[in-house]
PDB file of C-alpha atoms and ligand atoms in Angstrom:
ATOM      1  CA  MET A   1      17.164 -24.128 -20.766  1.00 91.00           C
ATOM      2  CA  ASP A   2      16.459 -21.178 -18.509  1.00 95.00           C
ATOM      3  CA  ALA A   3      14.268 -19.367 -21.039  1.00 97.00           C
ATOM      4  CA  ILE A   4      12.499 -20.086 -24.317  1.00 97.00           C
ATOM      5  CA  ILE A   5      11.347 -17.637 -26.981  1.00 98.00           C
ATOM      6  CA  VAL A   6       8.980 -17.639 -29.945  1.00 98.00           C
ATOM      7  CA  GLY A   7       7.879 -14.871 -32.278  1.00 98.00           C
ATOM      8  CA  ARG A   8       4.460 -13.307 -32.442  1.00 98.00           C
ATOM      9  CA  GLY A   9       3.615 -15.409 -35.540  1.00 98.00           C
ATOM     10  CA  THR A  10       4.114 -18.636 -33.588  1.00 97.00           C
ATOM     11  CA  LEU A  11       2.056 -17.354 -30.675  1.00 98.00           C
ATOM     12  CA  GLU A  12      -0.793 -16.577 -33.056  1.00 97.00           C
ATOM     13  CA  ALA A  13      -0.510 -19.866 -35.010  1.00 97.00           C
ATOM     14  CA  ASP A  14       0.103 -22.291 -32.150  1.00 97.00           C
ATOM     15  CA  ASN A  15      -0.498 -20.573 -28.799  1.00 96.00           C
ATOM     16  CA  PRO A  16       2.249 -22.852 -27.360  1.00 97.00           C
ATOM     17  CA  ARG A  17       2.568 -23.578 -23.645  1.00 97.00           C
ATOM     18  CA  LEU A  18       6.346 -24.117 -23.766  1.00 97.00           C
ATOM     19  CA  ASP A  19       6.315 -25.658 -20.313  1.00 96.00           C
ATOM     20  CA  VAL A  20       7.685 -28.858 -18.792  1.00 96.00           C
ATOM     21  CA  ARG A  21       4.995 -31.523 -18.359  1.00 97.00           C
ATOM     22  CA  LEU A  22       7.094 -34.413 -17.069  1.00 97.00           C
ATOM     23  CA  PRO A  23       5.687 -35.486 -13.693  1.00 97.00           C
ATOM     24  CA  GLY A  24       7.706 -33.922 -10.884  1.00 97.00           C
ATOM     25  CA  LEU A  25       9.590 -31.538 -13.182  1.00 96.00           C
ATOM     26  CA  GLU A  26       6.855 -28.972 -13.801  1.00 94.00           C
ATOM     27  CA  ALA A  27       8.692 -26.388 -11.695  1.00 94.00           C
ATOM     28  CA  ARG A  28      11.630 -26.564 -14.125  1.00 94.00           C
ATOM     29  CA  SER A  29       9.643 -24.829 -16.863  1.00 95.00           C
ATOM     30  CA  PRO A  30      11.682 -22.110 -18.586  1.00 96.00           C
ATOM     31  CA  GLU A  31      10.724 -18.440 -18.588  1.00 95.00           C
ATOM     32  CA  ARG A  32       8.428 -17.843 -21.562  1.00 96.00           C
ATOM     33  CA  TRP A  33       9.396 -14.935 -23.817  1.00 97.00           C
ATOM     34  CA  LEU A  34       7.800 -13.392 -26.904  1.00 98.00           C
ATOM     35  CA  LEU A  35       9.781 -11.586 -29.618  1.00 98.00           C
ATOM     36  CA  THR A  36       7.624  -8.695 -30.789  1.00 98.00           C
ATOM     37  CA  SER A  37       7.758  -5.044 -31.625  1.00 98.00           C
ATOM     38  CA  GLY A  38       4.374  -4.788 -29.902  1.00 98.00           C
ATOM     39  CA  ALA A  39       3.102  -5.714 -26.459  1.00 97.00           C
ATOM     40  CA  ALA A  40       3.144  -9.203 -24.926  1.00 97.00           C
ATOM     41  CA  PRO A  41      -0.032 -10.789 -23.554  1.00 97.00           C
ATOM     42  CA  GLU A  42      -0.325 -11.821 -19.941  1.00 96.00           C
ATOM     43  CA  GLY A  43       1.898 -14.776 -19.054  1.00 94.00           C
ATOM     44  CA  TRP A  44       4.615 -13.766 -21.523  1.00 97.00           C
ATOM     45  CA  ARG A  45       7.694 -11.615 -21.131  1.00 96.00           C
ATOM     46  CA  ARG A  46       8.444  -9.345 -24.059  1.00 97.00           C
ATOM     47  CA  LEU A  47      11.731  -9.066 -25.958  1.00 97.00           C
ATOM     48  CA  ALA A  48      11.795  -6.093 -28.336  1.00 98.00           C
ATOM     49  CA  SER A  49      14.692  -7.417 -30.456  1.00 98.00           C
ATOM     50  CA  PRO A  50      17.356 -10.149 -30.308  1.00 98.00           C
ATOM     51  CA  GLU A  51      19.935  -7.490 -29.434  1.00 97.00           C
ATOM     52  CA  ALA A  52      17.947  -6.753 -26.253  1.00 97.00           C
ATOM     53  CA  ILE A  53      18.714 -10.170 -24.686  1.00 95.00           C
ATOM     54  CA  GLY A  54      20.584  -8.376 -21.909  1.00 92.00           C
ATOM     55  CA  ALA A  55      17.054  -7.935 -20.454  1.00 89.00           C
ATOM     56  CA  MET A  56      17.075 -11.695 -19.729  1.00 91.00           C
ATOM     57  CA  ASP A  57      19.296 -11.225 -16.752  1.00 86.00           C
ATOM     58  CA  ALA A  58      18.314 -14.498 -15.035  1.00 84.00           C
ATOM     59  CA  ALA A  59      18.820 -16.668 -18.126  1.00 92.00           C
ATOM     60  CA  GLN A  60      22.110 -18.274 -19.066  1.00 93.00           C
ATOM     61  CA  TYR A  61      20.652 -20.582 -21.722  1.00 95.00           C
ATOM     62  CA  LEU A  62      17.954 -19.381 -24.114  1.00 97.00           C
ATOM     63  CA  MET A  63      16.227 -21.688 -26.574  1.00 97.00           C
ATOM     64  CA  VAL A  64      15.035 -19.940 -29.727  1.00 97.00           C
ATOM     65  CA  GLU A  65      12.109 -22.135 -30.724  1.00 95.00           C
ATOM     66  CA  GLY A  66      10.981 -20.225 -33.818  1.00 89.00           C
ATOM     67  CA  GLY A  67       9.331 -19.530 -36.128  1.00 93.00           C
ATOM     68  CA  ALA A  68      11.530 -18.864 -39.114  1.00 93.00           C
ATOM     69  CA  GLN A  69      11.555 -15.051 -38.822  1.00 96.00           C
ATOM     70  CA  THR A  70      12.572 -15.283 -35.197  1.00 97.00           C
ATOM     71  CA  ALA A  71      15.284 -17.866 -35.848  1.00 96.00           C
ATOM     72  CA  ARG A  72      16.621 -15.764 -38.727  1.00 96.00           C
ATOM     73  CA  ALA A  73      16.677 -12.617 -36.563  1.00 97.00           C
ATOM     74  CA  PHE A  74      18.820 -14.336 -33.879  1.00 97.00           C
ATOM     75  CA  LEU A  75      21.132 -15.860 -36.517  1.00 95.00           C
ATOM     76  CA  ALA A  76      21.548 -12.485 -38.265  1.00 95.00           C
ATOM     77  CA  ALA A  77      22.406 -10.863 -34.937  1.00 96.00           C
ATOM     78  CA  GLY A  78      25.185 -13.457 -34.400  1.00 94.00           C
ATOM     79  CA  LEU A  79      23.587 -14.562 -31.140  1.00 96.00           C
ATOM     80  CA  VAL A  80      23.323 -18.309 -31.814  1.00 96.00           C
ATOM     81  CA  ASP A  81      25.966 -20.606 -30.312  1.00 96.00           C
ATOM     82  CA  ARG A  82      24.393 -23.989 -31.043  1.00 97.00           C
ATOM     83  CA  LEU A  83      21.938 -25.302 -33.618  1.00 97.00           C
ATOM     84  CA  LEU A  84      19.809 -28.375 -32.888  1.00 96.00           C
ATOM     85  CA  LEU A  85      18.127 -29.372 -36.144  1.00 95.00           C
ATOM     86  CA  TYR A  86      15.480 -32.078 -36.124  1.00 93.00           C
ATOM     87  CA  ARG A  87      14.919 -33.150 -39.706  1.00 92.00           C
ATOM     88  CA  ALA A  88      12.108 -35.368 -40.935  1.00 91.00           C
ATOM     89  CA  LEU A  89      12.400 -37.640 -43.976  1.00 90.00           C
ATOM     90  CA  HIS A  90      10.146 -35.419 -46.043  1.00 86.00           C
ATOM     91  CA  GLU A  91       9.683 -31.685 -46.409  1.00 80.00           C
ATOM     92  CA  VAL A  92       6.173 -30.441 -45.849  1.00 79.00           C
ATOM     93  CA  GLY A  93       4.663 -27.395 -47.488  1.00 77.00           C
ATOM     94  CA  GLY A  94       5.003 -26.322 -51.079  1.00 75.00           C
ATOM     95  CA  GLU A  95       7.333 -23.350 -50.753  1.00 78.00           C
ATOM     96  CA  GLY A  96      10.600 -25.083 -49.868  1.00 75.00           C
ATOM     97  CA  PRO A  97      12.425 -24.819 -46.546  1.00 77.00           C
ATOM     98  CA  ALA A  98      11.589 -21.832 -44.358  1.00 82.00           C
ATOM     99  CA  LEU A  99      15.300 -21.348 -43.575  1.00 88.00           C
ATOM    100  CA  PRO A 100      17.390 -22.396 -46.610  1.00 88.00           C
ATOM    101  CA  GLU A 101      20.528 -21.254 -44.763  1.00 89.00           C
ATOM    102  CA  LEU A 102      20.017 -24.231 -42.419  1.00 90.00           C
ATOM    103  CA  ALA A 103      20.004 -26.843 -45.208  1.00 88.00           C
ATOM    104  CA  GLU A 104      22.755 -29.421 -44.666  1.00 87.00           C
ATOM    105  CA  ALA A 105      24.775 -28.328 -47.720  1.00 89.00           C
ATOM    106  CA  ALA A 106      24.571 -24.666 -46.718  1.00 92.00           C
ATOM    107  CA  LEU A 107      25.723 -25.400 -43.174  1.00 92.00           C
ATOM    108  CA  SER A 108      28.652 -27.576 -44.205  1.00 89.00           C
ATOM    109  CA  ALA A 109      29.847 -24.791 -46.557  1.00 92.00           C
ATOM    110  CA  ASP A 110      29.516 -22.142 -43.823  1.00 91.00           C
ATOM    111  CA  LEU A 111      32.704 -21.840 -41.756  1.00 92.00           C
ATOM    112  CA  THR A 112      30.676 -20.355 -38.894  1.00 92.00           C
ATOM    113  CA  TRP A 113      29.474 -23.840 -37.945  1.00 95.00           C
ATOM    114  CA  ASN A 114      31.099 -27.136 -36.947  1.00 96.00           C
ATOM    115  CA  ALA A 115      28.999 -30.306 -37.107  1.00 95.00           C
ATOM    116  CA  THR A 116      29.420 -31.936 -33.677  1.00 97.00           C
ATOM    117  CA  ASP A 117      26.737 -34.621 -33.503  1.00 98.00           C
ATOM    118  CA  ARG A 118      24.295 -36.485 -35.681  1.00 97.00           C
ATOM    119  CA  ARG A 119      21.946 -39.217 -34.524  1.00 98.00           C
ATOM    120  CA  PRO A 120      18.705 -40.886 -35.595  1.00 97.00           C
ATOM    121  CA  LEU A 121      15.583 -40.231 -33.549  1.00 97.00           C
ATOM    122  CA  GLY A 122      13.070 -42.740 -34.853  1.00 97.00           C
ATOM    123  CA  ASN A 123      12.550 -41.744 -38.496  1.00 95.00           C
ATOM    124  CA  ASP A 124      13.940 -38.249 -37.883  1.00 97.00           C
ATOM    125  CA  THR A 125      17.529 -37.108 -37.566  1.00 96.00           C
ATOM    126  CA  LEU A 126      19.011 -34.735 -35.014  1.00 97.00           C
ATOM    127  CA  GLU A 127      21.969 -32.687 -36.267  1.00 96.00           C
ATOM    128  CA  VAL A 128      23.979 -30.515 -33.893  1.00 97.00           C
ATOM    129  CA  TYR A 129      26.209 -27.659 -35.010  1.00 97.00           C
ATOM    130  CA  GLU A 130      28.345 -25.460 -32.760  1.00 97.00           C
ATOM    131  CA  ARG A 131      29.628 -22.008 -33.598  1.00 95.00           C
ATOM    132  CA  SER A 132      33.307 -22.216 -34.551  1.00 91.00           C
ATOM    133  CA  GLY A 133      35.618 -21.109 -31.777  1.00 78.00           C
ATOM    134  CA  ASN A 134      33.135 -21.978 -28.966  1.00 62.00           C
TER     135      ASN A 134
HETATM  136  N1  NAP B   1       8.679 -26.506 -37.067  1.00 61.86           N
HETATM  137  C1  NAP B   1       9.026 -25.845 -35.988  1.00 61.86           C
HETATM  138  O1  NAP B   1       9.907 -26.263 -35.290  1.00 61.86           O
HETATM  139  C2  NAP B   1       8.329 -24.563 -35.658  1.00 61.86           C
HETATM  140  C3  NAP B   1       8.671 -23.898 -34.488  1.00 61.86           C
HETATM  141  C4  NAP B   1       8.031 -22.695 -34.204  1.00 61.86           C
HETATM  142  C5  NAP B   1       7.070 -22.184 -35.091  1.00 61.86           C
HETATM  143  N2  NAP B   1       6.744 -22.850 -36.198  1.00 61.86           N
HETATM  144  C6  NAP B   1       5.739 -22.317 -37.149  1.00 61.86           C
HETATM  145  O2  NAP B   1       6.272 -21.112 -37.714  1.00 61.86           O
HETATM  146  C7  NAP B   1       5.175 -20.272 -38.113  1.00 61.86           C
HETATM  147  C8  NAP B   1       5.443 -18.858 -37.637  1.00 61.86           C
HETATM  148  O3  NAP B   1       6.723 -18.449 -38.120  1.00 61.86           O
HETATM  149  P1  NAP B   1       6.955 -16.999 -38.712  1.00 61.86           P
HETATM  150  O4  NAP B   1       8.332 -16.962 -39.270  1.00 61.86           O
HETATM  151  O5  NAP B   1       5.808 -16.643 -39.592  1.00 61.86           O
HETATM  152  O6  NAP B   1       6.793 -16.057 -37.442  1.00 61.86           O
HETATM  153  P2  NAP B   1       7.570 -15.943 -36.038  1.00 61.86           P
HETATM  154  O7  NAP B   1       9.042 -15.938 -36.231  1.00 61.86           O
HETATM  155  O8  NAP B   1       6.987 -16.905 -35.052  1.00 61.86           O
HETATM  156  O9  NAP B   1       7.069 -14.479 -35.584  1.00 61.86           O
HETATM  157  C9  NAP B   1       7.302 -13.360 -36.402  1.00 61.86           C
HETATM  158  C10 NAP B   1       7.103 -12.132 -35.536  1.00 61.86           C
HETATM  159  O10 NAP B   1       8.148 -12.068 -34.561  1.00 61.86           O
HETATM  160  C11 NAP B   1       8.482 -10.718 -34.322  1.00 61.86           C
HETATM  161  N3  NAP B   1       9.842 -10.484 -34.760  1.00 61.86           N
HETATM  162  C12 NAP B   1      10.582 -11.169 -35.680  1.00 61.86           C
HETATM  163  N4  NAP B   1      11.814 -10.626 -35.796  1.00 61.86           N
HETATM  164  C13 NAP B   1      11.838  -9.577 -34.941  1.00 61.86           C
HETATM  165  C14 NAP B   1      12.838  -8.617 -34.586  1.00 61.86           C
HETATM  166  N5  NAP B   1      14.071  -8.621 -35.158  1.00 61.86           N
HETATM  167  N6  NAP B   1      12.530  -7.676 -33.649  1.00 61.86           N
HETATM  168  C15 NAP B   1      11.306  -7.667 -33.059  1.00 61.86           C
HETATM  169  N7  NAP B   1      10.322  -8.541 -33.361  1.00 61.86           N
HETATM  170  C16 NAP B   1      10.586  -9.478 -34.293  1.00 61.86           C
HETATM  171  C17 NAP B   1       7.504  -9.865 -35.142  1.00 61.86           C
HETATM  172  O11 NAP B   1       6.367  -9.686 -34.303  1.00 61.86           O
HETATM  173  P3  NAP B   1       5.495  -8.303 -34.337  1.00 61.86           P
HETATM  174  O12 NAP B   1       4.918  -8.272 -35.717  1.00 61.86           O
HETATM  175  O13 NAP B   1       4.502  -8.470 -33.249  1.00 61.86           O
HETATM  176  O14 NAP B   1       6.497  -7.210 -34.114  1.00 61.86           O
HETATM  177  C18 NAP B   1       7.163 -10.819 -36.284  1.00 61.86           C
HETATM  178  O15 NAP B   1       5.948 -10.497 -36.921  1.00 61.86           O
HETATM  179  C19 NAP B   1       3.938 -20.873 -37.482  1.00 61.86           C
HETATM  180  O16 NAP B   1       3.215 -21.512 -38.521  1.00 61.86           O
HETATM  181  C20 NAP B   1       4.455 -21.902 -36.494  1.00 61.86           C
HETATM  182  O17 NAP B   1       3.564 -22.978 -36.367  1.00 61.86           O
HETATM  183  C21 NAP B   1       7.374 -24.051 -36.509  1.00 61.86           C
END
């Protein structure tokens, strides 16, 4: 990925580094962007809305890392080409999934998406969906 983005809620909850820590590959870290209607702190580039991604002129591949509001905003804007869903065996939290539209049944009923890969990763499962017509 050339760039990676999280929303203000994720910055406040996690303060993520979003960098590459593999020895020798540190220089391959993606540009770090923050989706916010406000200002971005030092070390972050600010995106005012998903529709403003033209501002990322050096990035061909953007990873939308979350949280749920941010993911939903990019999905609603029709700007997602590929979904990489890492599912654990159990849901955590008492309020159900943060993005019910990404539940397996919802995705298989949605003609926007084609399932292209599915593989176990330890106890988790990676599911890949591509936008139809890509
Ligand atoms: N499991 C995972 O893979 C994963 C990944 C990432 C985060 N998380 C978790 O998700 C939680 C945070 O998620 P969240 O949904 O509450 O918040 P979020 O998506 O991280 O951030 C929400 C904020 O993003 C900005 N934003 C959202 N849509 C926007 C739009 N269309 N235009 C401009 N700005 C927009 C707004 O910031 P302003 O209010 O500043 O305008 C909004 O308050 C945290 O607990 C974090 O740990 C989990």
